[in-house]
Short mmCIF file of C-alpha atoms and ligand atoms in Angstrom, two decimals:
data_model
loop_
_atom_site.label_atom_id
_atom_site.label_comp_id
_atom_site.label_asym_id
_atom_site.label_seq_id
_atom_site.Cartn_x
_atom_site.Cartn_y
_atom_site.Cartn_z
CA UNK A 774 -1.47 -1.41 -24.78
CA UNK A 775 2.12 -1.56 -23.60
CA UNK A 776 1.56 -2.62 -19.45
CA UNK A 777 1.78 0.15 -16.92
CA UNK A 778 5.61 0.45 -15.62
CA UNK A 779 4.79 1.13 -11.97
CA UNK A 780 7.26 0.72 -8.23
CA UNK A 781 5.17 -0.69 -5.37
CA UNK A 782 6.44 1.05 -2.05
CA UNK A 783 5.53 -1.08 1.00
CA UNK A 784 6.21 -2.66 4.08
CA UNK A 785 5.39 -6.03 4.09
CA UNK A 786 2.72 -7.08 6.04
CA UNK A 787 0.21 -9.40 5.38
CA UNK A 788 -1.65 -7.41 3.37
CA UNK A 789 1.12 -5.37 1.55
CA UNK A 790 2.56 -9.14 0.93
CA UNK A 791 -1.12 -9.93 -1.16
CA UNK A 792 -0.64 -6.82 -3.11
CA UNK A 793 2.38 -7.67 -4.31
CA UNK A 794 0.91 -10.79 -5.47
CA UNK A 795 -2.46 -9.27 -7.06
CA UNK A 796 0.37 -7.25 -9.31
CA UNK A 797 2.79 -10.08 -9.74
CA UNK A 798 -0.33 -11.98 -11.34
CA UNK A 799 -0.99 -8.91 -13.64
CA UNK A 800 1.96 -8.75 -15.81
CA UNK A 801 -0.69 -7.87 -19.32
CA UNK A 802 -1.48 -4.72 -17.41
CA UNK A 803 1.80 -3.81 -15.06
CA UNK A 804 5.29 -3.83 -15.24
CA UNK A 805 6.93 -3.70 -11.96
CA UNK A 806 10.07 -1.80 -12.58
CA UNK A 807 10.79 -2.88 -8.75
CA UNK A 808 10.09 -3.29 -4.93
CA UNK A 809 11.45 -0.88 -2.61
CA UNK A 810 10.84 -1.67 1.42
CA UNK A 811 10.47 0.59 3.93
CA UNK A 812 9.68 0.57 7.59
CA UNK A 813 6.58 0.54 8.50
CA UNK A 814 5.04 -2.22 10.09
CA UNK A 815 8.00 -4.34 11.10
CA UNK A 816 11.62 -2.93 11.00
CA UNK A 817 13.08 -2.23 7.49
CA UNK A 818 15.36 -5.56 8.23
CA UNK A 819 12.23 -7.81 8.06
CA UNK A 820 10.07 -5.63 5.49
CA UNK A 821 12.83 -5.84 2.62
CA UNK A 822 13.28 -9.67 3.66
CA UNK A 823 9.39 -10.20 4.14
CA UNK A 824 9.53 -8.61 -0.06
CA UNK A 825 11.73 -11.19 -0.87
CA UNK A 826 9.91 -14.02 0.25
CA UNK A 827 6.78 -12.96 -2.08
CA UNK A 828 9.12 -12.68 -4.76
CA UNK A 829 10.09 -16.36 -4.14
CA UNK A 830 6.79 -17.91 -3.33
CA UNK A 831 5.65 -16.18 -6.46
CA UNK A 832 8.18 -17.32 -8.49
CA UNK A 833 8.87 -13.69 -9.75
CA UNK A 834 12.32 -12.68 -10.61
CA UNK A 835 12.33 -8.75 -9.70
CA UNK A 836 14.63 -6.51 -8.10
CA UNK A 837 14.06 -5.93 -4.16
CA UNK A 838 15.45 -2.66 -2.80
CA UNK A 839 16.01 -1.40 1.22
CA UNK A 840 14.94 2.20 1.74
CA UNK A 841 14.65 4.01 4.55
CA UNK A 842 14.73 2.72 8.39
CA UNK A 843 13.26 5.47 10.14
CA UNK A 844 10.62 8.64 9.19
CA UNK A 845 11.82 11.80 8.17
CA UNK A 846 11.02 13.57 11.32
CA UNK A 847 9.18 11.49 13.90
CA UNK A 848 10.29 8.28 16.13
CA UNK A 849 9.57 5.08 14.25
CA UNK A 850 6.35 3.39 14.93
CA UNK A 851 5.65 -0.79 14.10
CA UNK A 852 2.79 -2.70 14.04
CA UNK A 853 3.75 -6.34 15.63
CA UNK A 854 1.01 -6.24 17.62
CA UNK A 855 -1.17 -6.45 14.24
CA UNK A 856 1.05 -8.40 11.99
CA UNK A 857 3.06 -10.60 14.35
CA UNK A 858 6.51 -10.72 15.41
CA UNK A 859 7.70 -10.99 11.29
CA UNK A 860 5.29 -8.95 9.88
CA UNK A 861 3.87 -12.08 7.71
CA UNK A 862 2.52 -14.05 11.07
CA UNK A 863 0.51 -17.03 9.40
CA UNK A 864 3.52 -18.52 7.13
CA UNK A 865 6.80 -20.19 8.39
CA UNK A 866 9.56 -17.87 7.51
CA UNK A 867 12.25 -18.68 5.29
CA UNK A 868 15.18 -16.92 3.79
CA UNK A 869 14.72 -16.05 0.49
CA UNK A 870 16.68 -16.98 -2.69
CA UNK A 871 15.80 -13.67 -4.37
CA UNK A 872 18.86 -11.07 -3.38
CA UNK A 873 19.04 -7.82 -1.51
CA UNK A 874 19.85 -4.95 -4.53
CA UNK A 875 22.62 -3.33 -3.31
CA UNK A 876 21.35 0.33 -4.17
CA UNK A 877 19.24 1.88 -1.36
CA UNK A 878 15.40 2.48 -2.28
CA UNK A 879 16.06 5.93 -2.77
CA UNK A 880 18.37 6.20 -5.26
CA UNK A 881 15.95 3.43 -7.11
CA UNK A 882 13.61 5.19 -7.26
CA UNK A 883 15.21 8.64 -9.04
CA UNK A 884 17.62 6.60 -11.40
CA UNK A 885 14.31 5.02 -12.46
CA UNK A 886 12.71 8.03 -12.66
CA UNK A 887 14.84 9.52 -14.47
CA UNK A 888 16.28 6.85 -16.73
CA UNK A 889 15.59 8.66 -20.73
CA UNK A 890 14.34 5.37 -21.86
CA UNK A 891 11.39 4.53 -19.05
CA UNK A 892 7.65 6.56 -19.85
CA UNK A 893 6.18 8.25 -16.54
CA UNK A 894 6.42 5.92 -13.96
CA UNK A 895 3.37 4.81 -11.47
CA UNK A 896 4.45 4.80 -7.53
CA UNK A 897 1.87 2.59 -5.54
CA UNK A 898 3.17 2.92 -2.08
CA UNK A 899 1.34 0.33 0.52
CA UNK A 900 3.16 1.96 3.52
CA UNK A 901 4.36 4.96 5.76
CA UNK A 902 5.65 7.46 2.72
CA UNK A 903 9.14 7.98 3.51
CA UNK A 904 10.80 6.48 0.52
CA UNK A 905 8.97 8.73 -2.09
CA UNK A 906 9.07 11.51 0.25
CA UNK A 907 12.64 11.44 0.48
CA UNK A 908 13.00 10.90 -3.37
CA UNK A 909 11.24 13.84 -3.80
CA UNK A 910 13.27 16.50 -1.44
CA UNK A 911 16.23 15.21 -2.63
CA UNK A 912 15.80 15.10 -6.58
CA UNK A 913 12.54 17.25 -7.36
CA UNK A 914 13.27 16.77 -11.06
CA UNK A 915 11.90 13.59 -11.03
CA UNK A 916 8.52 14.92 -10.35
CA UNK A 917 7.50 15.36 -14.08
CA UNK A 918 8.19 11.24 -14.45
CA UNK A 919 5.89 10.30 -11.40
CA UNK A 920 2.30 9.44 -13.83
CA UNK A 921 0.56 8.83 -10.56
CA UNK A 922 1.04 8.12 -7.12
CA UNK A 923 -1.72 5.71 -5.87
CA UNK A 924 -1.25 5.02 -1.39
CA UNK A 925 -2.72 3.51 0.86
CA UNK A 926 -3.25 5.94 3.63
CA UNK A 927 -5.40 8.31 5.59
CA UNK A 928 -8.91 8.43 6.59
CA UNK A 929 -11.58 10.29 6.95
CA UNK A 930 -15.30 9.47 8.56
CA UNK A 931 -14.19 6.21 9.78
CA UNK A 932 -11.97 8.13 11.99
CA UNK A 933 -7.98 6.91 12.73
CA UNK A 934 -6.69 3.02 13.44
CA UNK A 935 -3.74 4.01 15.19
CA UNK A 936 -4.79 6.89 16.79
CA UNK A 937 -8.42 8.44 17.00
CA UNK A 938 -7.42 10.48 14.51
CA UNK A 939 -5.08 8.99 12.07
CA UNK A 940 -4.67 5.82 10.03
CA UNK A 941 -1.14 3.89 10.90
CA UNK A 942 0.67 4.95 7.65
CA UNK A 943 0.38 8.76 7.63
CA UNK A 944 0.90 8.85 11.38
CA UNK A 945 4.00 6.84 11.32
CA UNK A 946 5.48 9.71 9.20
CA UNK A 947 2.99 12.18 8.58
CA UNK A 948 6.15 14.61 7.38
CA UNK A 949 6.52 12.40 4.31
CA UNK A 950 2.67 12.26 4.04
CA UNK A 951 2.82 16.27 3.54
CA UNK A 952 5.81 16.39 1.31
CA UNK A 953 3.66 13.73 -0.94
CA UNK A 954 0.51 15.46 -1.10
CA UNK A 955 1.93 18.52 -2.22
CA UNK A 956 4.52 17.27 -4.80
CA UNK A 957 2.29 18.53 -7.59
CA UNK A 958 1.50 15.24 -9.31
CA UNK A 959 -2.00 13.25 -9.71
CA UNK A 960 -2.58 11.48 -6.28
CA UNK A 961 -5.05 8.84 -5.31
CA UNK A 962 -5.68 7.95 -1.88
CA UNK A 963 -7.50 4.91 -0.77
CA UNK A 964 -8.28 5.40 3.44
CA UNK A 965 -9.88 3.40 5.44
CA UNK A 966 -13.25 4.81 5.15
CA UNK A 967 -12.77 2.64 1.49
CA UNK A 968 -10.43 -0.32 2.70
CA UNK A 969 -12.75 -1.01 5.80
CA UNK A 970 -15.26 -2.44 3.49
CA UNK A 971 -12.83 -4.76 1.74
CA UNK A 972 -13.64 -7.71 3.98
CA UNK A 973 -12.14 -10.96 3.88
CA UNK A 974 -15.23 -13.06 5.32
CA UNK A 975 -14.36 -16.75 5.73
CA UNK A 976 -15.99 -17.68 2.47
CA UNK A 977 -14.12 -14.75 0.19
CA UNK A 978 -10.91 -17.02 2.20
CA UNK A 979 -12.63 -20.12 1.42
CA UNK A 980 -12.36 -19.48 -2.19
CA UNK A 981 -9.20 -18.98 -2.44
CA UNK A 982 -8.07 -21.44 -0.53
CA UNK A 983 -9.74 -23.79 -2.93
CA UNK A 984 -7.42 -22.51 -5.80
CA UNK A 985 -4.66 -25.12 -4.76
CA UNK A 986 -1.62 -23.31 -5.27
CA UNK A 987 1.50 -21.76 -3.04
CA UNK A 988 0.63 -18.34 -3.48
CA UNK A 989 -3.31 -19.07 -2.53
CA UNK A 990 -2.20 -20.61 0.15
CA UNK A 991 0.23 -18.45 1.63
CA UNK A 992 -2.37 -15.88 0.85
CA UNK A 993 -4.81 -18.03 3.23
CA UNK A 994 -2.13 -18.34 5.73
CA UNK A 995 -1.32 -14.79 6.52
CA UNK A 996 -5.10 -13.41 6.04
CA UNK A 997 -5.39 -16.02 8.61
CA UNK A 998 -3.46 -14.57 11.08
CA UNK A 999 -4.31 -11.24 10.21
CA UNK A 1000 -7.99 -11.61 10.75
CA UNK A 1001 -7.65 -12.28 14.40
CA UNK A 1002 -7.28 -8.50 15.65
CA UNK A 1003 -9.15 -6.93 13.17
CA UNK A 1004 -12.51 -8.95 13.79
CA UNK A 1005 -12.22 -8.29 17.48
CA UNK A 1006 -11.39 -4.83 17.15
CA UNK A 1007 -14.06 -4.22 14.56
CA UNK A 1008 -16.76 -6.84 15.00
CA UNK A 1009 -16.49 -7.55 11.38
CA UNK A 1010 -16.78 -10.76 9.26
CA UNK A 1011 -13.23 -10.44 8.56
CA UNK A 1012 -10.20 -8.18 7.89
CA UNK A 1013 -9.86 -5.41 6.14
CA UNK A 1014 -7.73 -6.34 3.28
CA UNK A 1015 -6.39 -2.63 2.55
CA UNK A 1016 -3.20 -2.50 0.62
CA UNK A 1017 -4.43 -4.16 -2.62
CA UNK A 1018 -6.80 -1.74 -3.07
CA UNK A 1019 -4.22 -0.08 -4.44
CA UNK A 1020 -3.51 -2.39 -7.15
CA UNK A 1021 -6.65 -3.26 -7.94
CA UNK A 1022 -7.42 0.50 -8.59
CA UNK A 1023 -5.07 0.44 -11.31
CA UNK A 1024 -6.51 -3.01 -12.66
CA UNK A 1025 -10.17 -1.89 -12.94
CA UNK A 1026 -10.40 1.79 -12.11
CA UNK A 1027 -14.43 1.24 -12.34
CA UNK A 1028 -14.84 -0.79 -9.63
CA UNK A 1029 -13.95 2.68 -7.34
CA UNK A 1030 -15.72 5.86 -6.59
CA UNK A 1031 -13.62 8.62 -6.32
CA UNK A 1032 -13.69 12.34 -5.87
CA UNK A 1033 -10.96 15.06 -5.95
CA UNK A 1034 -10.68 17.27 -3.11
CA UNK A 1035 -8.24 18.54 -1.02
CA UNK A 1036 -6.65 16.46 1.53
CA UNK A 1037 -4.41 17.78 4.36
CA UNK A 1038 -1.82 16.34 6.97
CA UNK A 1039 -2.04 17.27 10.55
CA UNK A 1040 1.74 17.28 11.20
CA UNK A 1041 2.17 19.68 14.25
CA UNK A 1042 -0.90 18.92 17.40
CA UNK A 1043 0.63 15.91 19.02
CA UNK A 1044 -3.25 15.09 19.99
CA UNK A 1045 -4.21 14.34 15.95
CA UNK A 1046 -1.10 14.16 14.41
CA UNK A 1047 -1.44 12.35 11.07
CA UNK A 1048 -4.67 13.03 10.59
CA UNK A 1049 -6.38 13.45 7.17
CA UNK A 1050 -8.19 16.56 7.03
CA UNK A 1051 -10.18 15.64 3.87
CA UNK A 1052 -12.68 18.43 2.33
CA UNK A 1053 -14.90 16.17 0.74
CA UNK A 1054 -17.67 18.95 0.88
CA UNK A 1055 -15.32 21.89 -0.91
CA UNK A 1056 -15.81 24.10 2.42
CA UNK A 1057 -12.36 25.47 1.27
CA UNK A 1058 -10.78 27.02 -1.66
CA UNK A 1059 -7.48 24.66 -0.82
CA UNK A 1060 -6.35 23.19 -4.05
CA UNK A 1061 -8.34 19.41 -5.25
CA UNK A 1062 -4.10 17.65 -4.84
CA UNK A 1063 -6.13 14.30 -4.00
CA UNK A 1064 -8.75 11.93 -6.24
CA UNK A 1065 -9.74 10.38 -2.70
CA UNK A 1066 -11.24 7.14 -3.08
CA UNK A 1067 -14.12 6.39 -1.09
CA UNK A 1068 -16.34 3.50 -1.98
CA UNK A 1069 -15.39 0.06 -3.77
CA UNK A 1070 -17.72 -2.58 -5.79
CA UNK A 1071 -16.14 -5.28 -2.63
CA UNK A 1072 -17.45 -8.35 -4.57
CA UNK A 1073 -15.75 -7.42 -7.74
CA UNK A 1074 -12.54 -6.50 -6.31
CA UNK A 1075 -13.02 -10.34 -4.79
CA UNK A 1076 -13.49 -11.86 -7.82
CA UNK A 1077 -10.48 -10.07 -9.41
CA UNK A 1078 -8.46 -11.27 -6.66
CA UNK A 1079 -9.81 -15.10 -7.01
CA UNK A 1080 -9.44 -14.97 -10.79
CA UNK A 1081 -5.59 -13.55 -10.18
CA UNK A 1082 -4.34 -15.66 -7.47
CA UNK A 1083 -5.52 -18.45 -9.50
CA UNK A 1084 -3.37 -17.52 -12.18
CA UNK A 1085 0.20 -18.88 -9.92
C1 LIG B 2182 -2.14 0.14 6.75
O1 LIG B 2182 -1.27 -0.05 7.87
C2 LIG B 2182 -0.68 -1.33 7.83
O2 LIG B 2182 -0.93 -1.98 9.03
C3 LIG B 2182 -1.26 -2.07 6.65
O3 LIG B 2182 -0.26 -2.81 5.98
C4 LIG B 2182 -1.82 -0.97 5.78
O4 LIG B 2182 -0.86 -0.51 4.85
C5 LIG B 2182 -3.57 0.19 7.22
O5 LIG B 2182 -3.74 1.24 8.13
CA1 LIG B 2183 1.21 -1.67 4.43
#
């Protein structure tokens, strides 16, 4: 079978930075078409250049795109406090060989879209939805070419990481998150009721670290970093690795339980704005627009991770 032709959307961050890599190492089963950056965690400036360093550490020649600096509606929102000052805290910095594209995210994404040669096109956005959101109000006929959009965002009974009520993508532009959800095509959304269980303990590190190469080891670096807020925060062996979730959903679908309900954005109470509302009991008649993923086989997604990373 011809490899998936998909666009990751994301704003690297540690963990958006190893889901570029998890898909970089699966080139049998996905085609990245490209990389568009958008705010999100660290300004737009450092996301698009943070992109570009994976691209060079991986040694993968694809196209890196800027989108969108701010949210639709809202103030912009970062995460340094989580990430570090560059968003990739845990490697030295470096500027990358692998260019800027000159054409903004946005327009990327529809040309792509759109282009008469290229089947329906996967979006697998790691970060706050503005790019696709703004790709979708401003050329709806690309809607028929989106196959799937699989995001990182939301949650539900684990309750909000930003807020006490909403998980730091959707609140940082829960307008987008709206638009998104009810553009129509087949969503899946991984929250952090799922990525909380996706621990990196020291020994799931450990092994990977042992795989001797630049991209295990950068990989080691930043999850190094990363861990230090999340374990205090949490308690937990480790740090939630949440954006390759998404990836690894469309690697091995079976290692996820899903089910489709309806899944709403809180976008006017300032109190839980960017909250989730998910009906995962069907107490409405609101329309199923989300396959919301809720539980994960964590070893196997660990071992598909080892046996990729090894691959570099
Ligand atoms: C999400 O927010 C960011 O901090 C991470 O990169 C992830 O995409 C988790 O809430
Ligand atoms: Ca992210």
């Amino acid at each position: 079978m011809a490899p998936r032709p998909i666009i990751i959307d994301c704003d690297p961050g540690q963990d958006d930075a190893v889901a570029l890599f998890l898909a970089m190492a699966s080139p049998d089963e996905l085609e990245i078409l490209g990389i568009t950056a958008v705010a999100g965690n660290v300004p737009l400036a450092l996301t698009e250049r943070n992109a570009r360093m994976m691209c060079d550490l991986a040694n993968s020649q694809l196209p890196v795109f800027a989108g969108c600096a701010e949210p639709m509606v809202r103030d912009a929102i970062s995460a340094e406090y989580i990430h570090g000052e560059t968003g990739i805290n845990g490697i030295d910095v470096f500027e990358p060989k692998t260019p800027l594209q000159d054409e903004h995210a946005v327009d990327f994404i529809i040309d792509t879209l759109l282009s008469k040669d290229t089947v329906p096109v996967t979006l697998v956005p790691t970060g706050p939805l503005t790019n696709i959101a703004t790709a979708i109000e401003r050329n709806p006929a690309i809607l028929p070419h989106i196959e799937e959009i699989v995001i990182m965002g939301g949650a539900m009974r684990e309750g909000g990481n930003r807020t006490p009520s909403a998980e730091f993508n959707i609140l940082v532009d829960p307008h987008a998150a709206d638009i998104v959800l009810n553009c129509g095509r087949p969503i899946t959304l991984m929250g952090l009721d799922l990525t909380h269980k996706v621990l990196s303990t020291e020994e799931r590190v450990a092994r990977i670290g042992e795989l001797n190469n630049a991209v295990a080891d950068a990989t080691v670096g930043m999850l190094s970093f990363f861990h230090r807020y999340d374990t205090e925060k949490y308690s937990s062996q480790g740090t939630p690795l949440h954006d390759p979730c998404t990836v690894a959903y469309l690697l091995r679908p079976e290692l996820f339980k899903t089910k489709d309900c309806n899944v709403s954005i809180e976008t006017e109470s300032e109190l839980t704005m960017g909250h989730t509302a998910v009906d995962f009991w069907h107490v409405t008649d609101r329309p199923r627009n989300v396959s919301w993923a809720f539980d994960i086989d964590v070893d196997g997604f660990y071992d598909l991770l080892t046996e990729r990373l090894a691959r570099f």
